[in-house]
Amino acid sequence: MTSDISTFAIPSTGRPPSSVPIDWAAVEDWLGLRLPTDYRRLADRYGPLDFGEYVWIHVPCVQRDRFDYGEWLRATHRQARIEARALPEAERPVFHPEPGGLLAWGCTRGSDVLFWDTSASVDPDKWTVVVRHSGAVPGSGLLRWHRYDLTLTDYLRHTVRDAWELPSPPGPLLGPLPGTVARTAFLPDAETWTPPRPVTPRLSEAERRIVLETGTGLDALRLLSPPPERPYLGNGSWGGLFAELGTRLPGEYVRLMDVYGAGIWSGWLRLHTPLRTGERRFLTHIDDAADAYRQLKHGNESRYPLPIWPEPGGFLPFANSIDGDYLGWLTEDGDPDTWPLIVWPRHANQGPPLKGGLIDTLLDWQRGTLVTHGLAALDEDDDPVEFADFRPWDDRAHW
């Protein structure tokens, strides 16, 4: 068995690999697992690695605003867990920290994800590779998950093969790839990663019942997603905004914004800055969304059936998602406090108006109990308290 990639790969001259100090005792204590010797040797010698100009081998390191090893593992395992639900129940893998779960060690430019099967042996040096392919790979058919009777180093060696060896490994192999190793381009200044310390739960069990079950309205929302000390709304006034729009906005929206201000909810839903004056003011966002909707609507009214504000009953957006969905009101005649909420979804057909008001909708969405096309949903195994979040903006934000 191969134990060192230096026998089949050479360092890049343009972006040579470089090591990052790693406290393996702390890392393995945090994981609750001993890691394979070849991986630790590779990480100590090379640091975060771009292998074969295609595979990113992630090692315990951190670079501000770019990468955090612990966060990468958490997000990667969560997404893999969700994707694995497409498999028959008996065939679904489990993922770390579940006992015997798959443990990620890398990914590719093609969005494949590479894992160890920690159930393969009590000896981590005998852990074998499992790959979740993102698309069709020669030899994969319709399958996406493949197990290989190869350790990490042996798997990498086979990706730079000149010819097939007999017996050949099962399943579709990546490559052939060039036998090169380089410093990961997006981690040029990676530093030592320190495992996070255990933290006291943010909410007591009684508070969890309030925010997830019994609480209502703004009080429950504030407890679930704490607002900032100084909400940012802009340098204008509500009266000035209403005069510019020619209408007031729902009182519930004003109350919410006075507490939270502009910002992003759960890293996904962006509420525009309502009282900013100048170029990127509230009306600018409305006009941009309206222009985009009218262009899409032209010749395709069955898919884009909404009238657009200021048309009677027109859609008036006040928030959008990082995926391009919009949340707004249908400005029906009468009291703005009765305007129904509606989502203009980017990746689904237009649905009906939502049944609840803005604060209840946000609360149900953060709880994970609101399931509707156009709003990102929690996975069934997610803890809503972990994902509920509000991050405020300031006058430098464009939203």
Coordinates of C-alpha atoms in Angstrom, one line a residue:
M1 CA 0.0 0.0 0.0
T2 CA 1.2 3.5 -0.8
S3 CA 1.7 5.7 2.2
D4 CA 3.2 8.9 0.9
I5 CA 2.0 11.1 -2.0
S6 CA 5.6 12.2 -2.7
T7 CA 6.0 9.0 -4.7
F8 CA 3.6 10.1 -7.4
A9 CA 3.1 13.9 -7.0
I10 CA 5.5 16.9 -7.2
P11 CA 5.1 20.4 -5.7
S12 CA 3.9 23.2 -7.9
T13 CA 6.6 25.9 -8.6
G14 CA 4.0 28.6 -9.1
R15 CA 2.1 28.0 -5.9
P16 CA 4.2 25.6 -3.7
P17 CA 2.4 24.0 -0.8
S18 CA 3.4 25.1 2.7
S19 CA 2.5 23.7 6.1
V20 CA 0.3 25.1 8.8
P21 CA 0.9 24.1 12.5
I22 CA -1.7 21.6 13.6
D23 CA -2.4 20.5 17.2
W24 CA -3.4 17.0 16.4
A25 CA -4.2 16.1 20.0
A26 CA -6.7 19.0 20.2
V27 CA -8.2 18.2 16.8
E28 CA -8.7 14.5 17.5
D29 CA -10.1 15.2 20.9
W30 CA -12.6 17.5 19.3
L31 CA -13.5 15.0 16.7
G32 CA -13.6 12.1 19.1
L33 CA -11.5 10.1 16.5
R34 CA -7.9 9.3 15.7
L35 CA -7.2 10.3 12.1
P36 CA -5.2 8.3 9.5
T37 CA -1.5 8.5 9.7
D38 CA -1.1 9.3 5.9
Y39 CA -3.5 12.3 6.3
R40 CA -1.7 13.7 9.3
R41 CA 1.6 13.3 7.5
L42 CA 0.2 15.0 4.4
A43 CA -1.3 17.9 6.4
D44 CA 1.9 18.4 8.4
R45 CA 4.1 18.5 5.2
Y46 CA 1.9 20.3 2.8
G47 CA -0.9 22.2 4.6
P48 CA -4.2 22.9 2.7
L49 CA -3.7 21.3 -0.7
D50 CA -4.8 21.6 -4.3
F51 CA -4.1 18.1 -5.6
G52 CA -4.0 17.3 -9.3
E53 CA -5.4 20.8 -10.1
Y54 CA -8.8 19.3 -9.2
V55 CA -9.1 18.0 -5.6
W56 CA -9.0 20.3 -2.5
I57 CA -7.7 18.4 0.5
H58 CA -8.9 20.3 3.5
V59 CA -6.8 20.1 6.7
P60 CA -7.4 21.7 10.1
C61 CA -6.8 25.3 9.5
V62 CA -8.6 28.7 9.3
Q63 CA -8.5 31.8 7.2
R64 CA -10.7 34.7 8.1
D65 CA -13.9 35.0 6.0
R66 CA -12.8 32.1 3.8
F67 CA -12.5 28.9 5.6
D68 CA -12.9 27.3 9.1
Y69 CA -12.3 23.6 9.3
G70 CA -14.9 22.9 11.9
E71 CA -17.6 24.9 10.1
W72 CA -16.7 23.2 6.8
L73 CA -17.1 19.8 8.3
R74 CA -20.5 20.8 9.9
A75 CA -21.9 22.3 6.7
T76 CA -20.5 19.5 4.5
H77 CA -22.0 16.7 6.6
R78 CA -25.3 18.5 6.9
Q79 CA -25.6 18.9 3.1
A80 CA -24.5 15.3 2.5
R81 CA -27.1 14.1 5.0
I82 CA -29.8 15.9 3.1
E83 CA -28.7 14.6 -0.2
A84 CA -28.4 11.0 1.1
R85 CA -32.2 11.0 1.7
A86 CA -32.6 10.4 -2.0
L87 CA -31.2 6.9 -1.4
P88 CA -33.4 4.0 -0.2
E89 CA -33.4 4.1 3.6
A90 CA -31.4 0.9 4.0
E91 CA -28.6 2.4 1.8
R92 CA -28.3 5.8 3.4
P93 CA -24.9 6.5 5.1
V94 CA -24.6 8.2 8.4
F95 CA -22.2 11.1 9.0
H96 CA -19.9 12.1 11.7
P97 CA -20.4 12.7 14.6
E98 CA -22.8 9.7 14.4
P99 CA -20.8 6.5 15.4
G100 CA -19.2 5.0 12.3
G101 CA -20.3 8.0 10.2
L102 CA -18.6 9.3 7.1
L103 CA -16.0 12.0 7.7
A104 CA -15.2 14.5 5.0
W105 CA -11.6 15.2 4.0
G106 CA -11.9 17.0 0.7
C107 CA -14.0 18.1 -2.3
T108 CA -13.4 18.8 -6.0
R109 CA -13.9 21.6 -8.5
G110 CA -16.8 19.5 -9.8
S111 CA -18.5 19.7 -6.3
D112 CA -17.8 16.0 -5.6
V113 CA -17.2 15.4 -1.8
L114 CA -14.7 12.9 -0.5
F115 CA -15.1 11.0 2.8
W116 CA -13.6 8.3 4.9
D117 CA -15.7 5.4 6.0
T118 CA -14.9 5.4 9.7
S119 CA -16.9 2.2 10.1
A120 CA -14.5 0.3 7.9
S121 CA -12.0 -0.5 10.7
V122 CA -11.2 0.4 14.3
D123 CA -7.8 1.3 12.8
P124 CA -8.0 4.7 11.0
D125 CA -5.1 3.7 8.8
K126 CA -7.5 1.2 7.2
W127 CA -10.4 3.6 6.6
T128 CA -11.5 3.5 3.0
V129 CA -12.7 6.3 0.7
V130 CA -16.4 7.1 -0.1
V131 CA -17.1 9.7 -2.8
R132 CA -20.3 11.5 -3.4
H133 CA -20.2 12.4 -7.1
S134 CA -22.2 15.5 -8.0
G135 CA -22.9 14.4 -11.6
A136 CA -22.4 11.7 -14.1
V137 CA -19.0 10.1 -13.9
P138 CA -17.8 7.4 -16.4
G139 CA -18.8 4.1 -14.8
S140 CA -21.3 5.7 -12.3
G141 CA -24.6 5.2 -14.2
L142 CA -27.3 6.8 -12.2
L143 CA -25.5 6.3 -8.9
R144 CA -23.8 9.1 -7.1
W145 CA -22.4 7.5 -4.0
H146 CA -19.4 5.1 -4.4
R147 CA -17.3 3.2 -2.0
Y148 CA -13.7 2.3 -2.8
D149 CA -11.5 -0.3 -1.2
L150 CA -8.7 2.3 -1.0
T151 CA -7.2 4.5 1.7
L152 CA -6.8 8.2 1.0
T153 CA -3.3 8.0 -0.4
D154 CA -4.0 4.9 -2.5
Y155 CA -7.1 6.7 -3.9
L156 CA -5.1 9.8 -4.8
R157 CA -2.5 7.6 -6.5
H158 CA -5.2 6.0 -8.7
T159 CA -6.4 9.4 -9.8
V160 CA -3.0 10.2 -11.4
R161 CA -2.9 6.7 -13.0
D162 CA -1.2 6.2 -16.4
A163 CA -3.1 3.0 -16.9
W164 CA -5.5 0.8 -15.1
E165 CA -4.1 -1.7 -12.7
L166 CA -5.6 -5.1 -12.1
P167 CA -7.7 -5.7 -10.2
S168 CA -9.1 -2.2 -10.8
P169 CA -10.9 -0.3 -8.0
P170 CA -14.7 -0.5 -8.1
G171 CA -16.6 2.5 -9.3
P172 CA -15.7 5.6 -11.3
L173 CA -12.4 7.2 -10.4
L174 CA -11.6 10.9 -10.9
G175 CA -9.0 11.7 -13.4
P176 CA -6.6 10.9 -14.7
L177 CA -5.2 14.0 -12.9
P178 CA -1.8 15.6 -13.1
G179 CA 0.6 14.6 -10.4
T180 CA 0.9 18.0 -8.8
V181 CA 0.3 19.5 -5.4
A182 CA -0.1 23.2 -4.8
R183 CA -1.2 25.5 -2.0
T184 CA -5.0 26.0 -2.1
A185 CA -5.3 29.3 -4.0
F186 CA -8.2 30.6 -1.8
L187 CA -6.3 29.8 1.4
P188 CA -3.0 31.7 0.9
D189 CA -2.8 32.9 4.5
A190 CA -4.3 29.9 6.4
E191 CA -3.4 29.7 10.0
T192 CA -3.7 27.3 12.9
W193 CA -7.2 26.1 13.6
T194 CA -8.3 26.0 17.3
P195 CA -11.3 23.7 18.0
P196 CA -14.2 25.6 19.5
R197 CA -14.8 25.3 23.2
P198 CA -18.0 23.8 24.5
V199 CA -20.5 26.5 25.0
T200 CA -23.4 26.8 27.4
P201 CA -26.7 26.5 25.5
R202 CA -28.0 30.0 24.6
L203 CA -31.5 29.1 25.8
S204 CA -32.8 27.2 28.8
E205 CA -35.2 24.3 28.2
A206 CA -38.1 26.6 29.3
E207 CA -37.0 29.3 26.8
R208 CA -36.7 26.6 24.1
R209 CA -40.3 25.7 24.6
I210 CA -41.3 29.3 24.4
V211 CA -39.4 30.0 21.1
L212 CA -40.3 26.7 19.5
E213 CA -43.8 25.9 20.8
T214 CA -45.7 28.3 23.0
G215 CA -44.4 31.8 22.4
T216 CA -46.1 34.2 20.0
G217 CA -45.4 37.4 18.2
L218 CA -42.5 39.8 18.5
D219 CA -41.6 38.6 22.1
A220 CA -41.0 35.0 20.9
L221 CA -39.1 36.3 17.8
R222 CA -36.8 38.5 19.9
L223 CA -36.0 35.5 22.2
L224 CA -35.3 33.2 19.2
S225 CA -33.4 35.7 17.1
P226 CA -32.1 38.5 19.4
P227 CA -32.2 42.0 17.8
P228 CA -29.2 44.4 17.7
E229 CA -28.7 47.0 20.4
R230 CA -28.8 49.7 17.7
P231 CA -31.0 48.8 14.7
Y232 CA -30.0 50.5 11.4
L233 CA -32.8 51.9 9.4
G234 CA -31.0 54.7 7.4
N235 CA -30.9 58.4 7.8
G236 CA -34.4 59.3 6.7
S237 CA -37.8 59.1 8.3
W238 CA -40.9 56.9 8.0
G239 CA -42.9 59.9 7.1
G240 CA -40.4 60.8 4.3
L241 CA -40.5 57.2 2.9
F242 CA -44.3 57.1 3.0
A243 CA -44.5 60.5 1.1
E244 CA -42.1 59.2 -1.5
L245 CA -44.0 56.0 -2.0
G246 CA -47.4 57.7 -1.9
T247 CA -48.6 55.1 0.7
R248 CA -47.8 54.1 4.2
L249 CA -46.5 50.6 4.8
P250 CA -48.0 48.0 7.2
G251 CA -47.6 48.9 10.8
E252 CA -46.3 45.4 11.6
Y253 CA -43.4 46.0 9.2
V254 CA -42.6 49.3 10.9
R255 CA -42.7 47.7 14.3
L256 CA -40.4 44.9 13.2
M257 CA -37.9 47.3 11.6
D258 CA -37.8 49.6 14.5
V259 CA -36.7 46.6 16.6
Y260 CA -34.3 44.9 14.2
G261 CA -33.5 47.3 11.4
A262 CA -32.1 46.2 8.2
G263 CA -30.1 43.0 8.0
I264 CA -30.1 39.3 7.0
W265 CA -32.1 36.6 8.7
S266 CA -30.5 33.1 9.1
G267 CA -27.9 34.1 6.5
W268 CA -30.5 34.0 3.8
L269 CA -33.3 36.5 3.9
R270 CA -32.3 40.2 3.4
L271 CA -34.5 43.0 4.6
H272 CA -33.8 46.2 2.7
T273 CA -32.7 49.3 4.5
P274 CA -36.0 51.2 4.7
L275 CA -35.0 54.8 5.5
R276 CA -31.8 55.2 3.5
T277 CA -31.8 58.3 1.3
G278 CA -29.8 58.8 -1.9
E279 CA -29.0 56.3 -4.6
R280 CA -29.6 52.9 -2.9
R281 CA -32.8 53.9 -1.1
F282 CA -35.8 51.7 -0.5
L283 CA -37.5 52.7 -3.8
T284 CA -34.4 51.8 -5.8
H285 CA -34.8 48.1 -4.7
I286 CA -38.5 48.2 -5.6
D287 CA -37.8 49.6 -9.0
D288 CA -35.1 47.1 -9.7
A289 CA -37.3 44.2 -8.8
A290 CA -40.2 45.6 -10.7
D291 CA -38.1 46.0 -13.9
A292 CA -36.9 42.4 -13.6
Y293 CA -40.4 41.1 -13.1
R294 CA -41.8 43.0 -16.1
Q295 CA -39.1 41.7 -18.4
L296 CA -39.8 38.1 -17.2
K297 CA -43.6 38.6 -17.4
H298 CA -43.5 39.8 -21.1
G299 CA -44.8 36.9 -23.1
N300 CA -44.9 34.6 -20.1
E301 CA -47.8 35.9 -18.0
S302 CA -48.9 32.4 -16.9
R303 CA -45.7 32.0 -14.9
Y304 CA -45.4 35.6 -13.8
P305 CA -49.1 36.4 -13.0
L306 CA -48.6 39.2 -10.4
P307 CA -49.3 42.8 -11.1
I308 CA -46.5 45.1 -10.1
W309 CA -46.8 48.0 -7.7
P310 CA -48.0 50.8 -8.2
E311 CA -50.6 48.9 -10.3
P312 CA -53.7 48.1 -8.3
G313 CA -53.0 45.2 -6.0
G314 CA -49.4 45.2 -7.3
F315 CA -46.5 43.3 -5.7
L316 CA -44.3 45.6 -3.6
P317 CA -41.2 43.8 -2.4
F318 CA -39.3 44.7 0.8
A319 CA -36.9 41.8 1.1
N320 CA -35.0 39.3 -1.1
S321 CA -33.0 36.1 -0.6
I322 CA -29.4 35.3 -1.4
D323 CA -31.0 32.9 -4.0
G324 CA -33.0 35.6 -5.8
D325 CA -36.4 35.1 -4.2
Y326 CA -38.5 38.1 -3.2
L327 CA -40.8 38.7 -0.3
G328 CA -43.4 41.5 -0.5
W329 CA -47.0 42.5 -0.2
L330 CA -49.9 42.5 -2.6
T331 CA -51.0 46.1 -2.3
E332 CA -54.8 45.5 -2.4
D333 CA -57.1 48.4 -1.9
G334 CA -57.7 49.6 1.6
D335 CA -55.7 49.4 4.8
P336 CA -52.0 48.5 4.3
D337 CA -52.3 46.5 7.5
T338 CA -54.4 44.0 5.6
W339 CA -52.1 43.6 2.6
P340 CA -51.2 39.9 2.3
L341 CA -47.6 38.7 2.1
I342 CA -46.5 36.8 -0.9
V343 CA -43.2 35.2 -2.1
W344 CA -42.0 35.6 -5.7
P345 CA -40.0 32.4 -5.9
R346 CA -37.0 32.1 -8.3
H347 CA -36.9 28.4 -8.6
A348 CA -40.6 27.5 -8.4
N349 CA -44.0 28.4 -9.9
Q350 CA -45.8 31.3 -8.3
G351 CA -47.8 30.3 -5.2
P352 CA -50.7 31.9 -3.3
P353 CA -50.3 34.5 -0.7
L354 CA -49.1 33.5 2.7
K355 CA -51.7 33.1 5.5
G356 CA -49.9 34.9 8.3
G357 CA -48.6 38.3 9.0
L358 CA -44.9 39.3 8.7
I359 CA -43.9 38.7 12.3
D360 CA -45.7 35.3 12.6
T361 CA -44.3 34.3 9.2
L362 CA -40.7 35.1 10.3
L363 CA -41.3 33.3 13.6
D364 CA -42.7 30.2 11.9
W365 CA -39.9 30.2 9.3
Q366 CA -37.2 30.5 12.0
R367 CA -38.8 27.7 13.9
G368 CA -38.8 25.5 10.8
T369 CA -42.5 25.0 10.8
L370 CA -43.3 27.1 7.8
V371 CA -42.8 25.1 4.6
T372 CA -43.6 27.0 1.4
H373 CA -41.9 27.2 -1.9
G374 CA -39.7 30.2 -2.1
L375 CA -38.5 30.2 1.5
A376 CA -35.5 28.1 2.4
A377 CA -36.5 25.2 4.7
L378 CA -34.6 23.6 7.6
D379 CA -33.7 19.9 7.4
E380 CA -35.7 17.6 9.6
D381 CA -32.6 16.9 11.7
D382 CA -31.6 20.6 12.1
D383 CA -32.0 22.4 15.5
P384 CA -34.0 25.5 14.7
V385 CA -32.3 27.4 17.6
E386 CA -28.9 26.7 16.0
F387 CA -30.0 28.2 12.7
A388 CA -32.2 31.1 13.9
D389 CA -30.1 34.2 13.5
F390 CA -30.3 37.9 12.6
R391 CA -27.3 39.9 11.6
P392 CA -27.7 43.7 11.3
W393 CA -26.3 45.9 8.6
D394 CA -24.9 49.4 8.8
D395 CA -24.6 52.3 6.4
R396 CA -22.0 50.5 4.4
A397 CA -24.4 47.8 3.2
H398 CA -26.0 48.0 -0.2
W399 CA -29.3 46.4 0.7

